[in-house]
Each structure stands twice: as C-alpha cells, then as structure tokens.
Tab-separated table of C-alpha atoms in Angstrom:
chain	number	residue	atom	x	y	z
A	116	MET	CA	90.649	128.582	115.414
A	117	THR	CA	92.323	128.668	111.982
A	118	ALA	CA	92.992	125.299	110.353
A	119	ASP	CA	96.579	124.378	109.568
A	120	ARG	CA	97.739	125.291	106.066
A	121	ARG	CA	98.633	122.194	104.018
A	122	CYS	CA	101.982	122.445	102.234
A	123	LEU	CA	102.976	120.263	99.283
A	124	VAL	CA	106.766	120.015	98.887
A	125	ILE	CA	108.163	119.436	95.380
A	126	GLY	CA	111.838	118.971	94.573
A	127	ALA	CA	114.444	116.646	93.063
A	128	ASP	CA	116.855	116.815	96.014
A	129	ALA	CA	115.703	114.399	98.735
A	130	ALA	CA	117.879	116.068	101.394
A	131	VAL	CA	116.462	119.522	100.626
A	132	SER	CA	112.889	118.205	100.633
A	133	ALA	CA	113.534	116.499	103.977
A	134	SER	CA	114.856	119.722	105.509
A	135	VAL	CA	111.823	121.692	104.326
A	136	THR	CA	109.535	118.954	105.616
A	137	ALA	CA	111.205	119.197	109.018
A	138	VAL	CA	110.606	122.961	109.111
A	139	ILE	CA	106.925	122.462	108.243
A	140	GLY	CA	106.564	119.866	110.984
A	141	ALA	CA	108.074	122.209	113.554
A	142	THR	CA	106.067	125.286	112.532
A	143	GLN	CA	102.729	125.955	114.182
A	144	GLY	CA	99.947	126.496	111.678
A	145	LEU	CA	101.542	124.412	108.909
A	146	THR	CA	101.105	120.750	108.053
A	147	LEU	CA	102.576	118.545	105.348
A	148	ALA	CA	100.287	117.496	102.475
A	149	GLY	CA	102.957	115.386	100.776
A	150	VAL	CA	106.360	115.300	99.089
A	151	LEU	CA	106.642	114.724	95.330
A	152	GLU	CA	109.363	114.272	92.742
A	153	PRO	CA	109.156	116.830	89.897
A	154	ALA	CA	107.992	114.303	87.269
A	155	THR	CA	105.079	113.174	89.438
A	156	ALA	CA	104.139	116.748	90.293
A	157	LEU	CA	104.185	117.822	86.646
A	158	SER	CA	101.904	114.914	85.728
A	159	GLY	CA	99.131	116.687	87.628
A	160	VAL	CA	98.414	113.887	90.111
A	161	ARG	CA	98.984	115.933	93.251
A	162	PRO	CA	97.365	115.745	96.688
A	163	ALA	CA	95.118	118.601	97.739
A	164	CYS	CA	96.976	121.420	99.485
A	165	ASP	CA	96.856	125.129	100.286
A	166	ALA	CA	100.303	126.047	98.935
A	167	VAL	CA	102.939	124.398	96.729
A	168	LEU	CA	106.548	124.761	97.909
A	169	VAL	CA	108.958	124.237	95.000
A	170	CYS	CA	112.581	123.589	95.983
A	171	ASP	CA	115.890	123.859	94.153
A	172	GLY	CA	117.256	120.527	92.948
A	173	PRO	CA	120.199	119.291	90.903
A	174	GLY	CA	119.721	120.473	87.335
A	175	GLN	CA	116.223	121.715	88.145
A	176	PRO	CA	116.180	125.059	89.965
A	177	ALA	CA	113.006	126.114	91.730
A	178	LEU	CA	112.520	128.929	89.217
A	179	GLU	CA	112.426	126.497	86.290
A	180	LEU	CA	110.276	123.863	87.986
A	181	GLY	CA	107.888	126.426	89.444
A	182	GLY	CA	107.465	128.007	86.031
A	183	ALA	CA	106.578	124.644	84.498
A	184	LEU	CA	103.977	124.006	87.204
A	185	ILE	CA	102.396	127.446	86.800
A	186	ARG	CA	102.273	127.140	82.999
A	187	GLY	CA	100.701	123.722	83.444
A	188	GLY	CA	97.794	125.273	85.349
A	189	VAL	CA	98.549	124.405	88.981
A	190	GLU	CA	95.547	125.536	91.019
A	191	ARG	CA	97.329	126.374	94.260
A	192	PRO	CA	99.727	129.261	94.906
A	193	VAL	CA	103.387	128.450	94.266
A	194	ILE	CA	106.177	129.579	96.600
A	195	LEU	CA	109.777	129.105	95.466
A	196	LEU	CA	112.486	127.946	97.894
A	197	SER	CA	115.866	128.702	96.372
A	198	ARG	CA	119.526	129.055	97.224
A	199	THR	CA	119.488	132.245	95.137
A	200	VAL	CA	117.271	135.032	96.446
A	201	ASP	CA	118.725	138.090	94.744
A	202	LEU	CA	116.646	140.837	93.135
A	203	GLY	CA	116.836	139.322	89.674
A	204	THR	CA	115.524	135.949	90.870
A	205	TYR	CA	112.786	137.659	92.867
A	206	ARG	CA	111.600	139.618	89.834
A	207	ALA	CA	111.720	136.491	87.680
A	208	ALA	CA	109.663	134.598	90.273
A	209	LEU	CA	106.987	137.284	90.331
A	210	ALA	CA	106.943	137.428	86.515
A	211	LEU	CA	106.191	133.699	86.449
A	212	GLY	CA	103.291	134.119	88.846
A	213	ALA	CA	104.943	132.718	91.974
A	214	ARG	CA	103.579	134.033	95.285
A	215	GLY	CA	106.880	134.235	97.078
A	216	LEU	CA	110.619	133.525	97.071
A	217	LEU	CA	112.346	132.250	100.236
A	218	ALA	CA	115.914	131.213	100.931
A	219	LEU	CA	116.823	127.585	101.646
A	220	PRO	CA	116.547	126.398	104.334
A	221	PRO	CA	113.419	128.491	105.025
A	222	ASP	CA	112.984	130.479	108.200
A	223	PRO	CA	109.894	129.078	110.008
A	224	ALA	CA	108.309	132.486	110.650
A	225	GLU	CA	108.879	133.623	107.069
A	226	LEU	CA	107.526	130.364	105.704
A	227	ARG	CA	104.377	130.552	107.845
A	228	THR	CA	103.752	134.147	106.730
A	229	ALA	CA	104.373	133.389	103.061
A	230	VAL	CA	102.068	130.348	103.066
A	231	GLY	CA	99.356	132.235	104.967
A	232	ASP	CA	99.461	135.193	102.573
A	233	ALA	CA	99.486	132.939	99.497
A	234	ALA	CA	96.635	130.733	100.706
A	235	ALA	CA	94.516	133.785	101.532
A	236	ALA	CA	94.582	134.834	97.863
A	237	PRO	CA	93.943	131.651	95.860
A	238	VAL	CA	94.879	131.260	92.224
A	239	ALA	CA	92.304	132.781	89.920
A	240	ARG	CA	90.915	130.225	87.474
A	241	GLU	CA	87.841	130.165	85.314
A	242	ALA	CA	85.428	127.872	87.126
A	243	HIS	CA	82.797	125.788	85.389
A	244	SER	CA	79.474	127.582	85.180
A	245	GLY	CA	76.922	127.102	87.895
A	246	GLY	CA	79.312	126.794	90.823
A	247	SER	CA	79.517	123.359	92.421
A	248	GLY	CA	78.485	120.623	90.012
A	249	ARG	CA	76.139	117.695	90.438
A	250	ALA	CA	77.001	114.048	91.040
A	251	VAL	CA	74.882	111.263	89.542
A	252	VAL	CA	75.491	107.590	90.329
A	253	VAL	CA	74.226	104.999	87.838
A	254	CYS	CA	73.999	101.390	88.998
A	255	GLY	CA	72.386	98.310	87.530
A	256	ALA	CA	69.732	96.043	88.982
A	257	LYS	CA	71.871	93.220	87.584
A	258	GLY	CA	74.476	92.730	84.903
A	259	GLY	CA	73.514	93.234	81.275
A	260	CYS	CA	70.744	95.790	81.686
A	261	GLY	CA	72.614	98.638	79.953
A	262	THR	CA	73.978	100.588	82.923
A	263	SER	CA	77.071	101.874	81.095
A	264	SER	CA	75.001	102.972	78.091
A	265	VAL	CA	72.693	104.935	80.398
A	266	ALA	CA	75.664	106.533	82.183
A	267	LEU	CA	77.212	107.587	78.859
A	268	ALA	CA	73.931	108.964	77.576
A	269	ILE	CA	73.557	111.150	80.685
A	270	ALA	CA	77.145	112.432	80.654
A	271	ILE	CA	77.554	113.215	76.946
A	272	PRO	CA	75.055	116.089	76.463
A	273	ASP	CA	76.600	118.207	79.238
A	274	ARG	CA	80.161	117.257	78.275
A	275	GLY	CA	80.371	115.884	81.758
A	276	MET	CA	82.966	113.791	83.540
A	277	LEU	CA	82.299	110.047	83.542
A	278	ILE	CA	84.081	107.916	86.151
A	279	ASP	CA	84.115	104.216	85.318
A	280	LEU	CA	83.888	102.279	88.585
A	281	ALA	CA	82.180	99.227	87.126
A	282	GLY	CA	83.638	95.760	87.048
A	283	GLY	CA	82.886	93.161	84.394
A	284	PHE	CA	83.616	93.347	80.697
A	285	ASP	CA	81.825	96.542	79.613
A	286	ASP	CA	84.869	98.815	79.732
A	287	VAL	CA	83.865	102.377	78.768
A	288	ALA	CA	87.339	103.233	77.424
A	289	VAL	CA	87.238	100.204	75.122
A	290	ARG	CA	83.707	101.067	74.023
A	291	LEU	CA	84.774	104.614	73.117
A	292	GLY	CA	87.896	103.378	71.348
A	293	CYS	CA	90.326	105.357	73.472
A	294	ALA	CA	93.378	104.389	75.494
A	295	PRO	CA	93.625	106.811	78.462
A	296	PRO	CA	97.233	107.266	79.630
A	297	ARG	CA	96.086	107.215	83.264
A	298	THR	CA	93.473	105.333	85.264
A	299	LEU	CA	92.022	105.366	88.761
A	300	ALA	CA	95.106	103.397	89.840
A	301	ASP	CA	97.136	106.629	89.530
A	302	ILE	CA	95.238	108.238	92.426
A	303	ALA	CA	94.818	105.135	94.572
A	304	GLY	CA	97.182	106.416	97.256
A	305	LEU	CA	95.615	109.860	97.608
A	306	GLY	CA	92.451	108.822	99.470
A	307	ASP	CA	90.832	111.814	101.131
A	308	ALA	CA	93.731	114.028	99.930
A	309	LEU	CA	92.355	113.823	96.380
A	310	GLY	CA	91.810	117.262	94.885
A	311	ALA	CA	89.847	118.477	91.863
A	312	GLU	CA	93.097	119.366	90.140
A	313	ALA	CA	94.341	115.773	90.318
A	314	LEU	CA	90.977	114.517	89.069
A	315	ARG	CA	91.094	116.827	86.044
A	316	SER	CA	94.613	115.665	85.222
A	317	LEU	CA	93.390	112.072	85.171
A	318	ALA	CA	90.571	112.649	82.697
A	319	ALA	CA	90.944	111.745	79.019
A	320	ARG	CA	89.040	114.055	76.665
A	321	HIS	CA	86.836	112.326	74.080
A	322	PRO	CA	85.946	114.109	70.781
A	323	SER	CA	82.338	114.308	72.007
A	324	GLY	CA	83.505	116.597	74.823
A	325	LEU	CA	83.068	113.891	77.446
A	326	ARG	CA	85.902	113.545	79.958
A	327	LEU	CA	86.537	109.942	80.940
A	328	ILE	CA	88.306	108.679	84.037
A	329	ALA	CA	89.076	105.077	83.220
A	330	ARG	CA	88.881	102.131	85.578
A	331	ALA	CA	92.018	100.474	86.939
A	332	GLU	CA	93.182	97.320	85.201
A	333	GLY	CA	94.331	93.959	86.507
A	334	PRO	CA	93.206	91.412	89.083
A	335	ALA	CA	93.446	93.873	91.992
A	336	ALA	CA	91.487	96.623	90.212
A	337	HIS	CA	88.489	96.260	92.533
A	338	THR	CA	90.639	97.201	95.550
A	339	VAL	CA	91.897	100.486	94.088
A	340	VAL	CA	88.926	102.673	95.056
A	341	THR	CA	88.417	102.532	98.809
A	342	PRO	CA	85.314	104.003	100.470
A	343	THR	CA	87.388	107.058	101.441
A	344	LEU	CA	88.556	107.603	97.870
A	345	GLY	CA	85.008	106.975	96.618
A	346	ARG	CA	83.621	109.796	98.756
A	347	ALA	CA	86.474	112.035	97.597
A	348	LEU	CA	85.641	111.242	93.948
A	349	VAL	CA	82.126	112.602	94.466
A	350	ARG	CA	83.283	115.637	96.447
A	351	GLU	CA	86.043	116.666	94.048
A	352	GLY	CA	84.118	115.608	90.952
A	353	ARG	CA	81.558	118.308	91.770
A	354	LEU	CA	84.382	120.868	91.765
A	355	ALA	CA	86.053	119.505	88.638
A	356	SER	CA	82.970	119.390	86.415
A	357	ARG	CA	79.469	120.781	86.103
A	358	LEU	CA	78.268	117.159	85.966
A	359	VAL	CA	80.070	114.048	87.187
A	360	VAL	CA	78.510	110.649	86.430
A	361	LEU	CA	79.784	107.594	88.305
A	362	ASP	CA	79.091	104.206	86.712
A	363	THR	CA	79.304	101.634	89.517
A	364	GLY	CA	78.076	98.573	87.647
A	365	VAL	CA	75.709	96.340	89.618
A	366	ALA	CA	74.239	97.846	92.789
A	367	GLY	CA	75.719	96.116	95.824
A	368	ALA	CA	79.328	96.382	94.644
A	369	ASP	CA	81.772	97.390	97.377
A	370	ILE	CA	82.237	100.915	96.060
A	371	CYS	CA	78.561	101.595	95.300
A	372	ALA	CA	77.446	102.712	98.766
A	373	SER	CA	80.351	105.097	99.361
A	374	VAL	CA	79.665	107.075	96.172
A	375	ALA	CA	75.858	106.784	96.324
A	376	GLN	CA	75.503	108.198	99.855
A	377	PRO	CA	76.839	111.706	99.021
A	378	ALA	CA	75.553	111.797	95.400
A	379	ASP	CA	72.765	114.137	94.311
A	380	ARG	CA	70.935	111.392	92.429
A	381	VAL	CA	71.180	107.587	92.293
A	382	LEU	CA	69.693	105.862	89.256
A	383	VAL	CA	68.928	102.142	89.285
A	384	THR	CA	68.818	100.803	85.733
A	385	THR	CA	66.499	97.887	84.988
A	386	THR	CA	65.024	96.170	81.971
A	387	PRO	CA	61.244	95.603	82.013
A	388	ASP	CA	61.299	91.847	82.624
A	389	THR	CA	60.037	90.533	85.974
A	390	ARG	CA	63.358	89.007	87.060
A	391	CYS	CA	65.308	92.225	86.517
A	392	VAL	CA	62.639	94.377	88.189
A	393	ASP	CA	62.791	92.109	91.241
A	394	CYS	CA	66.564	92.639	91.269
A	395	ALA	CA	65.910	96.390	91.076
A	396	ALA	CA	63.671	96.126	94.142
A	397	ARG	CA	66.479	94.426	96.049
A	398	ALA	CA	68.931	97.076	94.818
A	399	VAL	CA	66.670	99.904	96.043
A	400	SER	CA	66.292	98.200	99.426
A	401	TRP	CA	70.067	97.645	99.661
A	402	LEU	CA	70.834	101.286	98.822
A	403	GLU	CA	68.408	102.576	101.445
A	404	GLY	CA	69.891	100.165	104.000
A	405	ALA	CA	73.356	101.488	103.134
A	406	GLY	CA	72.291	105.016	104.091
A	407	VAL	CA	71.391	106.427	100.674
A	408	PRO	CA	68.481	108.921	101.045
A	409	ALA	CA	65.327	107.436	99.531
A	410	GLN	CA	64.444	110.729	97.828
A	411	SER	CA	67.629	110.604	95.739
A	412	ILE	CA	66.913	107.113	94.302
A	413	GLY	CA	65.026	106.648	91.031
A	414	LEU	CA	64.499	104.066	88.268
A	415	VAL	CA	65.514	104.079	84.619
A	416	VAL	CA	63.727	101.422	82.572
A	417	ASN	CA	65.898	100.436	79.600
A	418	ARG	CA	64.847	98.524	76.436
A	419	TRP	CA	61.154	99.222	76.880
A	420	SER	CA	58.619	98.157	74.269
A	421	LYS	CA	54.828	98.120	74.240
A	422	TRP	CA	54.802	94.324	74.307
A	423	GLU	CA	56.085	94.002	77.872
A	424	ASP	CA	54.150	91.977	80.468
A	425	LEU	CA	54.683	94.621	83.159
A	426	THR	CA	53.277	98.129	82.821
A	427	LEU	CA	55.488	101.080	83.708
A	428	ARG	CA	53.317	101.784	86.741
A	429	GLY	CA	53.617	98.136	87.735
A	430	ILE	CA	57.422	98.317	87.463
A	431	GLU	CA	57.461	101.400	89.678
A	432	ARG	CA	55.315	99.731	92.344
A	433	ARG	CA	57.225	96.443	92.208
A	434	ALA	CA	60.654	98.098	92.491
A	435	GLY	CA	59.634	100.533	95.238
A	436	ALA	CA	61.155	103.670	93.685
A	437	PRO	CA	59.872	106.424	91.383
A	438	LEU	CA	60.256	105.925	87.640
A	439	LEU	CA	62.338	108.799	86.242
A	440	ALA	CA	63.050	107.784	82.650
A	441	VAL	CA	62.082	105.215	80.026
A	442	VAL	CA	64.487	104.260	77.235
A	443	ARG	CA	62.906	102.421	74.341
A	444	GLU	CA	64.366	99.335	72.728
A	445	GLY	CA	67.330	100.277	70.504
A	446	GLU	CA	67.574	103.936	71.565
A	447	LEU	CA	70.993	103.446	73.182
A	448	ALA	CA	72.476	101.239	70.470
A	449	GLY	CA	76.070	101.839	69.374
A	450	PRO	CA	79.297	102.787	71.164
A	451	LEU	CA	78.286	106.444	71.581
A	452	PRO	CA	74.582	106.436	72.483
A	453	ARG	CA	72.539	109.481	71.519
A	454	PRO	CA	70.524	110.349	74.630
A	455	PRO	CA	66.759	110.159	74.269
A	456	ALA	CA	64.762	113.055	75.664
A	457	SER	CA	63.805	111.008	78.726
A	458	LEU	CA	67.421	111.041	79.970
A	459	LEU	CA	68.250	114.699	79.367
A	460	THR	CA	66.824	115.983	82.653
A	461	LEU	CA	68.228	113.308	84.973
A	462	ALA	CA	71.181	115.389	86.150
A	463	GLY	CA	68.828	117.886	87.792
A	464	ASP	CA	67.628	118.303	91.346
A	465	PRO	CA	65.858	115.152	92.598
A	466	GLN	CA	63.374	117.326	94.485
A	467	SER	CA	62.204	118.840	91.201
A	468	ALA	CA	61.761	115.534	89.371
C-alpha cells in the first residue's frame, strides 16, 4: 500500500490556501504537511513534505513565488496553482523548474496525478559524500569538564554540523563570536515533521567551515527541543551533513536520551580526577538504562597529565566504558580548539574502534 503524499501549501491568500487544503483533505492518497505564508517558506524553515504547492496570492503570483523558492534551493518538487494557466505561463513555469501548473481551485484527480508524478522524480541535488552521515553525541560526566570543547574539536575537521543542545553558560555561538540569525526555537513547532532542508536553513556557517545550529535563548529554552524533535534532529542531521555532532551538556539532561538512543556514537567526557570519573560511571549507567546501546558509548578523558592519581586503565575500569580518546592538558585551549590526533577518528564506526 502506497503511503499518502505529503503536500505543503504556500500562499499569501488565506482563502485560496484554505480551498487547496480542503481539496487535499478530500483526495485519497494526499495528506497535508502544513500551510505557510510566503515569508516563512522563503526563510527555509519548512516541514518535510513530498511536494510543494505554491498558490497565487495578492501581489505575489505563484510563478513569482515558486521561482524564488526554486532559486533558493527548495529540495522538493514545486507545483504551481494559478488562476492563469495559458501556454505562456506553462512554459514559464517549466523554465523555472516547476513540476506542474494547475488551475485554481485544483481538480482533485489532476492534483493527485501531478503530486504523484512530481514526488516520483525528486529534485536532483548534490548530496554530501558518503551517503547518510554519522551522528555523534557528546555529553559531560558533570559540568566544567570541557564537553563543548570536545564537541567543537570533533566537528571542525570534517566541517560538520554542530547542534548546541547544552544548557549552562558555555554558549558555542558566543565562544565562536557569531550571532546566528536563527536558533533551535525556529523549528520548535516542527517536531517529527522536521526535514533536512529546514535544518540546513537553520545552520550558521563559521569561517572554519563548521555549521552551527545555535541553542534557543530565554528561560523556556530547555523546553524547545522535545524528545520527538530530538530524534528528528539526529535523523535529519545525518541527511543534512556528513557528520552531525550534538552537544547535550551534562549527561542526564532531558534531551540527552532522545538524541543518544539513535546516535552512532555517544561520548562521555570526563576529567581524570576521581570525583569526575565517578560521575562518568553514573552517566554511563544512566545512558544504558535509558536504552542507549552499550557498544556505542565511549569515554573521552580531557585535561590529562602524567601526574594524575588514576591511570587511564583505572579510569576505564572505574567508569565502566571503553576509553576512546585522551586529550592532554591545554590541547583544547582557546575559542576554536585545534583537534588533537586522538579525537580525529571519533566520528567513525563504533564497531571499528
């Protein structure tokens, strides 16, 4: 049985959008993904869908709006719904790259056929190399053990996507000296409808090549990313980037389990002192109890020196997880840490570690 095709309706005329929505609701095989105003749609923060239906609106004909979306790199096929369906408009629509032109209000059978044909031949885009990317979650045994520095050092070499989910005062955007125009708050309402396209539109590009998705601000920031949205961040992050690194702050935070469960690798950062290693042991136990596969969990020991009371083997035994990397004291100093060799392989397959 073929799944319903999800249609995203975009237009400035609320009455027209409502009429198209009604046709979608009454047509077998189609379902509504959402309705957006043109400004929101052009911002790139769009729910996942199979086809984009662009409608005529006052001062903003479908041809003009559809062209802007296509030039902006929309990843789903665009179908124009217009009051003008003459030969000239049809040729102009095809020249823009639209996948169809239908009259308003659309005929249900024609709309179903157009959406089915368009969805069967997705928009060709250059994908990141290697197919689906990898997702790495970095969490701290406790606050102050350098979790954000480790996350940055893993993401930078691959020009990966770093998603800042941590609370506290170590704001990655502030550390990098950038002011992203959008944050996670912009996709709070999408939930499981989050798509890779929306995630890419949210990311601020740093001169290092890193793409940063900044945390939400304000007293309610911790409520923005629900478990459903957290799982979608991992799923769509793999499609949006060859490597997505999610900094969750201290292990045990509300969002930590939902992103750690589907991740390829979960790194618990600890310093080599006894108190922090004991916290790491509790973090490992908590992650396993939350359903995170034990084979995906590993330790990163930060700020190591030869004068420590605990040996590296002792830290591994005490924490109850394999030691994957050791970062020496001072190696991650500065706002843009240069990754030591020990961190360069941590985005790989946990089974090969």
